[in-house]
Amino acid sequence: MQNDVRTRVREFLAPQLNGRTLADSDDIFALGYVNSLFAMQLALFVEQEFSLQLTPDDMEFDNFRTVDGLVRLVTSKTATAA
Amino acid sequence: MTETTRQGTEPTGAGTGEFHTRVALHTPVAGQLASEIERRLLFVSSQITGYELDTADGEVRGVTLRSATPLPADELTEKVNRVVDGDVRKQRTTPPKSVWTSSHDRVVEEGTFERLAQAGAVTEAGEGQVAVGEPLLSLLAYFDRAVKRILGEDFNPTEYRYPTLISTEALATAGYFASFPQHLMFVTRLHNDIDVYQGFQRSYGETGIDSTVLDACHNVDYCLPPTMCYHTFHQYRGRTLDADGVHVVTAKGKSFRFEAAYATTMERLWDFTIREIVFMGPREDVLASRELFMRKIFAFVEELGLSGFCEVGNDPFFGGDDTSARIWSQRLMELKYELRLTVAPGRTIAVGSFNFHDDLFGRGFGIDYGTEGTARSACVGFGLERLVYAFLCQYGLDSADWPAPVREGTRAVGGLV
């Protein structure tokens, strides 16, 4: 499950990397790979790709700034919904 | 759920001269976004003089607009819904997040501005414009000096005084037009041409001054500055900063933002004074500088015994295609913190903000840091009139009741108190 989520998150981020490497714990905003407005695209991606509804409690930056954070967000939401 | 749009304009009572127009939102909006609707309504139309939100079951269903003349209800319904749909509805709600709360809980009464006016300390000079005398002059000088002293404990700032006018090009580079058209203040003049001057002299003698004079004012190359940091970025444009740590620039100056429907108080001014500090350098250092200075300011506010708190905030972006995304990302990433002080029972005003821009202005103005590429930036701004006003709301006009550092500080700046 986690590996599948990780793969799909990485596929979504790939166009932003321009061939640069990205560790799962790298902050894509701090590295300048994306600008702040990309956060909205990430939220939409998570909701549409994984059929989830994000709530105000999910709106923590740590959920969006790294691959690990996104995987954690999706898997915890999926577990809650199951 | 879609509610049928209903509208109608009704006078509220014989002789009151006030009309109420109810506008329904085509679809309700989450109640947490109510303040985002409220802060935009007066910019929807200059005919709107006030409003009340129509809320039920935690949702905003519509708005009742107040006006001095009957409003075209269909047109206002379309406009309100356009603004709500574009700027508010798509915002994702984030829980309120406080990063500091004062341990002091002072009892604050209403009516401070009226008491200041009765004492001759303030005089309303126009919409959102207030003339100030003592003890406000001494307090303005004291708080400004205090902020600079605290800054100087950890940084070696360079200070400038900027011209009152800022070039339109600088604001365009900063992206101001796309973000905040509602606050914009152009400065113009009669276009330099003998025909224009003589035409103006003739028409002024015949009809006086009205908005047709703008036909003779072609020049829009300068504006009034909405804040000081744009001056700093414009000054540093195209430079490569030495890679020797965070560069700190500070300035104090008059700033201007049109806000609409000013109340007679100092809580919302059209013409006010900002002490601004800009940090430029590497990302982590800039972020750490903002955090360090912010915590020092909290300690200062605490030391003075003031009631208030600091929370994650957002700017009033207006009318742009990406307004919702900008507001949400600003809140999610905690790019802006607002220091709020109590001015009346249950009411606070923002007296300062701590903002991280990442590479936005470094990129826009072409400012680099050594060989590391684009400089990152943050700015901290204090609305000095608001800061002083909040202090007076909490401590009153009698300097004998003020905390010792403020009494001594106002004497040190040569004040009359």
GROMACS .gro file of C-alpha atoms in nm, chain B residues 37-276:
model
  240
  119ILE     CA    1  -1.622   3.735   0.273
  120GLU     CA    2  -1.655   4.031   0.511
  121ARG     CA    3  -1.315   4.177   0.429
  122ARG     CA    4  -1.411   4.197   0.061
  123LEU     CA    5  -1.769   4.320   0.062
  124LEU     CA    6  -1.696   4.692   0.076
  125PHE     CA    7  -1.481   4.654  -0.234
  126VAL     CA    8  -1.762   4.492  -0.433
  127SER     CA    9  -1.930   4.829  -0.495
  128SER     CA   10  -1.873   5.179  -0.367
  129GLN     CA   11  -2.249   5.203  -0.305
  130ILE     CA   12  -2.230   4.950  -0.021
  131THR     CA   13  -2.200   5.125   0.317
  132GLY     CA   14  -2.236   4.823   0.544
  133TYR     CA   15  -2.343   4.461   0.559
  134GLU     CA   16  -2.453   4.168   0.772
  135LEU     CA   17  -2.389   3.808   0.685
  136ASP     CA   18  -2.683   3.571   0.676
  137THR     CA   19  -2.557   3.255   0.846
  138ALA     CA   20  -2.732   2.935   0.947
  139ASP     CA   21  -2.612   2.588   1.047
  140GLY     CA   22  -2.249   2.698   1.033
  141GLU     CA   23  -2.280   2.823   0.675
  142VAL     CA   24  -2.296   3.164   0.515
  143ARG     CA   25  -2.614   3.166   0.304
  144GLY     CA   26  -2.623   3.526   0.192
  145VAL     CA   27  -2.552   3.887   0.271
  146THR     CA   28  -2.766   4.188   0.356
  147LEU     CA   29  -2.607   4.499   0.210
  148ARG     CA   30  -2.670   4.848   0.347
  149SER     CA   31  -2.667   5.152   0.120
  150ALA     CA   32  -2.779   5.514   0.108
  151THR     CA   33  -2.964   5.465  -0.221
  152PRO     CA   34  -3.147   5.162  -0.363
  153LEU     CA   35  -2.905   4.908  -0.506
  154PRO     CA   36  -2.951   4.726  -0.837
  155ALA     CA   37  -3.018   4.392  -0.673
  156ASP     CA   38  -2.950   4.164  -0.971
  157GLU     CA   39  -2.622   4.337  -1.044
  158LEU     CA   40  -2.511   4.321  -0.680
  159THR     CA   41  -2.608   3.955  -0.656
  160GLU     CA   42  -2.388   3.878  -0.953
  161LYS     CA   43  -2.099   4.083  -0.815
  162VAL     CA   44  -2.110   3.938  -0.464
  163ASN     CA   45  -2.129   3.584  -0.599
  164ARG     CA   46  -1.844   3.656  -0.841
  165VAL     CA   47  -1.618   3.774  -0.559
  166VAL     CA   48  -1.717   3.489  -0.327
  167ASP     CA   49  -1.672   3.230  -0.602
  168GLY     CA   50  -1.338   3.369  -0.717
  169ASP     CA   51  -1.172   3.470  -0.392
  170VAL     CA   52  -1.336   3.278  -0.110
  171ARG     CA   53  -1.525   2.963  -0.201
  172LYS     CA   54  -1.221   2.770  -0.324
  173GLN     CA   55  -1.021   2.850  -0.013
  174ARG     CA   56  -0.957   2.546   0.201
  175THR     CA   57  -1.020   2.619   0.563
  176THR     CA   58  -0.730   2.585   0.801
  177PRO     CA   59  -0.777   2.575   1.177
  178PRO     CA   60  -0.680   2.897   1.361
  179LYS     CA   61  -0.321   2.857   1.476
  180SER     CA   62  -0.173   3.069   1.749
  181VAL     CA   63   0.204   3.075   1.794
  182TRP     CA   64   0.210   3.292   2.106
  183THR     CA   65  -0.034   3.424   2.364
  184SER     CA   66   0.043   3.689   2.620
  185SER     CA   67   0.013   3.582   2.983
  186HIS     CA   68  -0.156   3.916   3.055
  187ASP     CA   69  -0.530   3.958   3.032
  188ARG     CA   70  -0.598   4.325   3.077
  189VAL     CA   71  -0.945   4.470   3.118
  190VAL     CA   72  -1.001   4.699   2.818
  191GLU     CA   73  -1.296   4.933   2.785
  192GLU     CA   74  -1.458   5.076   2.474
  193GLY     CA   75  -1.426   5.444   2.389
  194THR     CA   76  -1.051   5.505   2.382
  195PHE     CA   77  -1.063   5.706   2.060
  196GLU     CA   78  -1.340   5.929   2.196
  197ARG     CA   79  -1.138   5.993   2.512
  198LEU     CA   80  -0.831   6.077   2.304
  199ALA     CA   81  -1.038   6.318   2.093
  200GLN     CA   82  -1.187   6.485   2.401
  201ALA     CA   83  -0.837   6.531   2.538
  202GLY     CA   84  -0.727   6.692   2.212
  203ALA     CA   85  -0.473   6.416   2.150
  204VAL     CA   86  -0.626   6.316   1.814
  205THR     CA   87  -0.831   6.497   1.553
  206GLU     CA   88  -1.001   6.334   1.261
  207ALA     CA   89  -0.858   6.500   0.950
  208GLY     CA   90  -1.049   6.304   0.688
  209GLU     CA   91  -1.150   5.952   0.595
  210GLY     CA   92  -0.910   5.719   0.775
  211GLN     CA   93  -0.683   6.012   0.851
  212VAL     CA   94  -0.603   6.131   1.199
  213ALA     CA   95  -0.387   6.417   1.324
  214VAL     CA   96  -0.203   6.312   1.640
  215GLY     CA   97  -0.049   6.512   1.922
  216GLU     CA   98   0.082   6.420   2.263
  217PRO     CA   99   0.097   6.173   2.422
  218LEU     CA  100   0.081   5.983   2.093
  219LEU     CA  101   0.383   6.156   1.943
  220SER     CA  102   0.604   6.046   2.231
  221LEU     CA  103   0.461   5.696   2.221
  222LEU     CA  104   0.512   5.668   1.843
  223ALA     CA  105   0.876   5.767   1.890
  224TYR     CA  106   0.918   5.535   2.189
  225PHE     CA  107   0.776   5.224   2.020
  226ASP     CA  108   0.974   5.290   1.704
  227ARG     CA  109   1.293   5.328   1.903
  228ALA     CA  110   1.211   5.017   2.107
  229VAL     CA  111   1.166   4.807   1.793
  230LYS     CA  112   1.499   4.929   1.654
  231ARG     CA  113   1.674   4.863   1.986
  232ILE     CA  114   1.543   4.505   1.994
  233LEU     CA  115   1.649   4.455   1.632
  234GLY     CA  116   1.995   4.586   1.711
  235GLU     CA  117   2.047   4.326   1.984
  236ASP     CA  118   2.090   4.050   1.724
  237PHE     CA  119   2.142   4.225   1.392
  238ASN     CA  120   2.338   4.506   1.236
  239PRO     CA  121   2.069   4.677   1.029
  240THR     CA  122   2.121   4.941   0.763
  241GLU     CA  123   1.863   5.218   0.789
  242TYR     CA  124   1.719   5.427   0.506
  243ARG     CA  125   1.455   5.693   0.468
  244TYR     CA  126   1.269   5.648   0.143
  245PRO     CA  127   1.085   5.906  -0.067
  246THR     CA  128   0.712   5.924  -0.010
  247LEU     CA  129   0.637   5.824  -0.369
  248ILE     CA  130   0.722   5.484  -0.509
  249SER     CA  131   0.752   5.413  -0.879
  250THR     CA  132   0.462   5.230  -1.038
  251GLU     CA  133   0.721   5.001  -1.197
  252ALA     CA  134   0.841   4.892  -0.850
  253LEU     CA  135   0.489   4.797  -0.744
  254ALA     CA  136   0.435   4.615  -1.075
  255THR     CA  137   0.756   4.418  -1.023
  256ALA     CA  138   0.638   4.327  -0.674
  257GLY     CA  139   0.318   4.187  -0.823
  258TYR     CA  140   0.109   4.434  -0.628
  259PHE     CA  141  -0.143   4.504  -0.903
  260ALA     CA  142  -0.238   4.139  -0.940
  261SER     CA  143  -0.263   4.089  -0.566
  262PHE     CA  144  -0.411   4.402  -0.407
  263PRO     CA  145  -0.576   4.632  -0.664
  264GLN     CA  146  -0.825   4.742  -0.398
  265HIS     CA  147  -0.557   4.917  -0.189
  266LEU     CA  148  -0.375   5.087  -0.476
  267MET     CA  149  -0.319   5.464  -0.463
  268PHE     CA  150  -0.198   5.632  -0.783
  269VAL     CA  151  -0.035   5.972  -0.766
  270THR     CA  152  -0.096   6.184  -1.071
  271ARG     CA  153  -0.058   6.543  -1.180
  272LEU     CA  154  -0.168   6.771  -1.460
  273HIS     CA  155   0.018   6.651  -1.768
  274ASN     CA  156   0.295   6.896  -1.855
  275ASP     CA  157   0.158   7.068  -2.162
  276ILE     CA  158   0.058   7.432  -2.191
  277ASP     CA  159  -0.276   7.338  -2.346
  278VAL     CA  160  -0.353   7.114  -2.049
  279TYR     CA  161  -0.263   7.382  -1.794
  280GLN     CA  162  -0.468   7.651  -1.964
  281GLY     CA  163  -0.758   7.415  -2.023
  282PHE     CA  164  -0.753   7.329  -1.655
  283GLN     CA  165  -0.746   7.695  -1.555
  284ARG     CA  166  -1.051   7.762  -1.771
  285SER     CA  167  -1.256   7.462  -1.660
  286TYR     CA  168  -1.165   7.510  -1.293
  287GLY     CA  169  -1.293   7.866  -1.311
  288GLU     CA  170  -1.618   7.752  -1.470
  289THR     CA  171  -1.706   7.425  -1.297
  290GLY     CA  172  -1.457   7.377  -1.014
  291ILE     CA  173  -1.286   7.043  -0.959
  292ASP     CA  174  -1.450   6.713  -1.038
  293SER     CA  175  -1.336   6.378  -1.174
  294THR     CA  176  -1.315   6.510  -1.531
  295VAL     CA  177  -0.986   6.670  -1.424
  296LEU     CA  178  -0.838   6.319  -1.454
  297ASP     CA  179  -0.864   6.355  -1.833
  298ALA     CA  180  -0.584   6.610  -1.806
  299CYS     CA  181  -0.372   6.382  -1.584
  300HIS     CA  182  -0.208   6.124  -1.807
  301ASN     CA  183   0.074   6.038  -1.571
  302VAL     CA  184   0.055   5.725  -1.358
  303ASP     CA  185   0.425   5.662  -1.310
  304TYR     CA  186   0.420   5.698  -0.930
  305CYS     CA  187   0.206   5.564  -0.648
  306LEU     CA  188   0.178   5.606  -0.275
  307PRO     CA  189   0.358   5.316  -0.110
  308PRO     CA  190   0.142   5.053   0.060
  309THR     CA  191   0.439   4.946   0.271
  310MET     CA  192   0.813   5.011   0.301
  311CYS     CA  193   0.962   4.678   0.192
  312TYR     CA  194   0.888   4.740  -0.176
  313HIS     CA  195   1.114   5.044  -0.154
  314THR     CA  196   1.388   4.818  -0.019
  315PHE     CA  197   1.352   4.553  -0.289
  316HIS     CA  198   1.344   4.824  -0.555
  317GLN     CA  199   1.660   4.976  -0.406
  318TYR     CA  200   1.839   4.639  -0.406
  319ARG     CA  201   1.717   4.531  -0.752
  320GLY     CA  202   1.975   4.361  -0.971
  321ARG     CA  203   2.230   4.330  -0.690
  322THR     CA  204   2.426   4.033  -0.569
  323LEU     CA  205   2.450   4.046  -0.191
  324ASP     CA  206   2.778   3.954  -0.024
  325ALA     CA  207   2.756   3.603   0.116
  326ASP     CA  208   2.833   3.716   0.469
  327GLY     CA  209   2.506   3.642   0.643
  328VAL     CA  210   2.161   3.790   0.645
  329HIS     CA  211   2.137   4.148   0.519
  330VAL     CA  212   1.902   4.357   0.730
  331VAL     CA  213   1.750   4.683   0.608
  332THR     CA  214   1.506   4.895   0.801
  333ALA     CA  215   1.299   5.201   0.720
  334LYS     CA  216   1.012   5.398   0.864
  335GLY     CA  217   0.766   5.579   0.643
  336LYS     CA  218   0.414   5.678   0.564
  337SER     CA  219   0.215   5.404   0.397
  338PHE     CA  220  -0.122   5.420   0.227
  339ARG     CA  221  -0.388   5.159   0.162
  340PHE     CA  222  -0.741   5.241   0.059
  341GLU     CA  223  -0.967   5.037   0.285
  342ALA     CA  224  -1.325   5.173   0.224
  343ALA     CA  225  -1.575   5.265   0.497
  344TYR     CA  226  -1.341   5.401   0.758
  345ALA     CA  227  -1.472   5.432   1.112
  346THR     CA  228  -1.366   5.721   1.332
  347THR     CA  229  -1.090   5.546   1.519
  348MET     CA  230  -0.726   5.461   1.474
  349GLU     CA  231  -0.793   5.095   1.413
  350ARG     CA  232  -0.805   5.131   1.034
  351LEU     CA  233  -0.622   5.420   0.873
  352TRP     CA  234  -0.577   5.515   0.510
  353ASP     CA  235  -0.258   5.704   0.590
  354PHE     CA  236  -0.035   5.546   0.853
  355THR     CA  237   0.326   5.484   0.952
  356ILE     CA  238   0.514   5.158   0.916
  357ARG     CA  239   0.846   5.061   1.072
  358GLU     CA  240   0.965   4.784   0.847
   0.00000   0.00000   0.00000
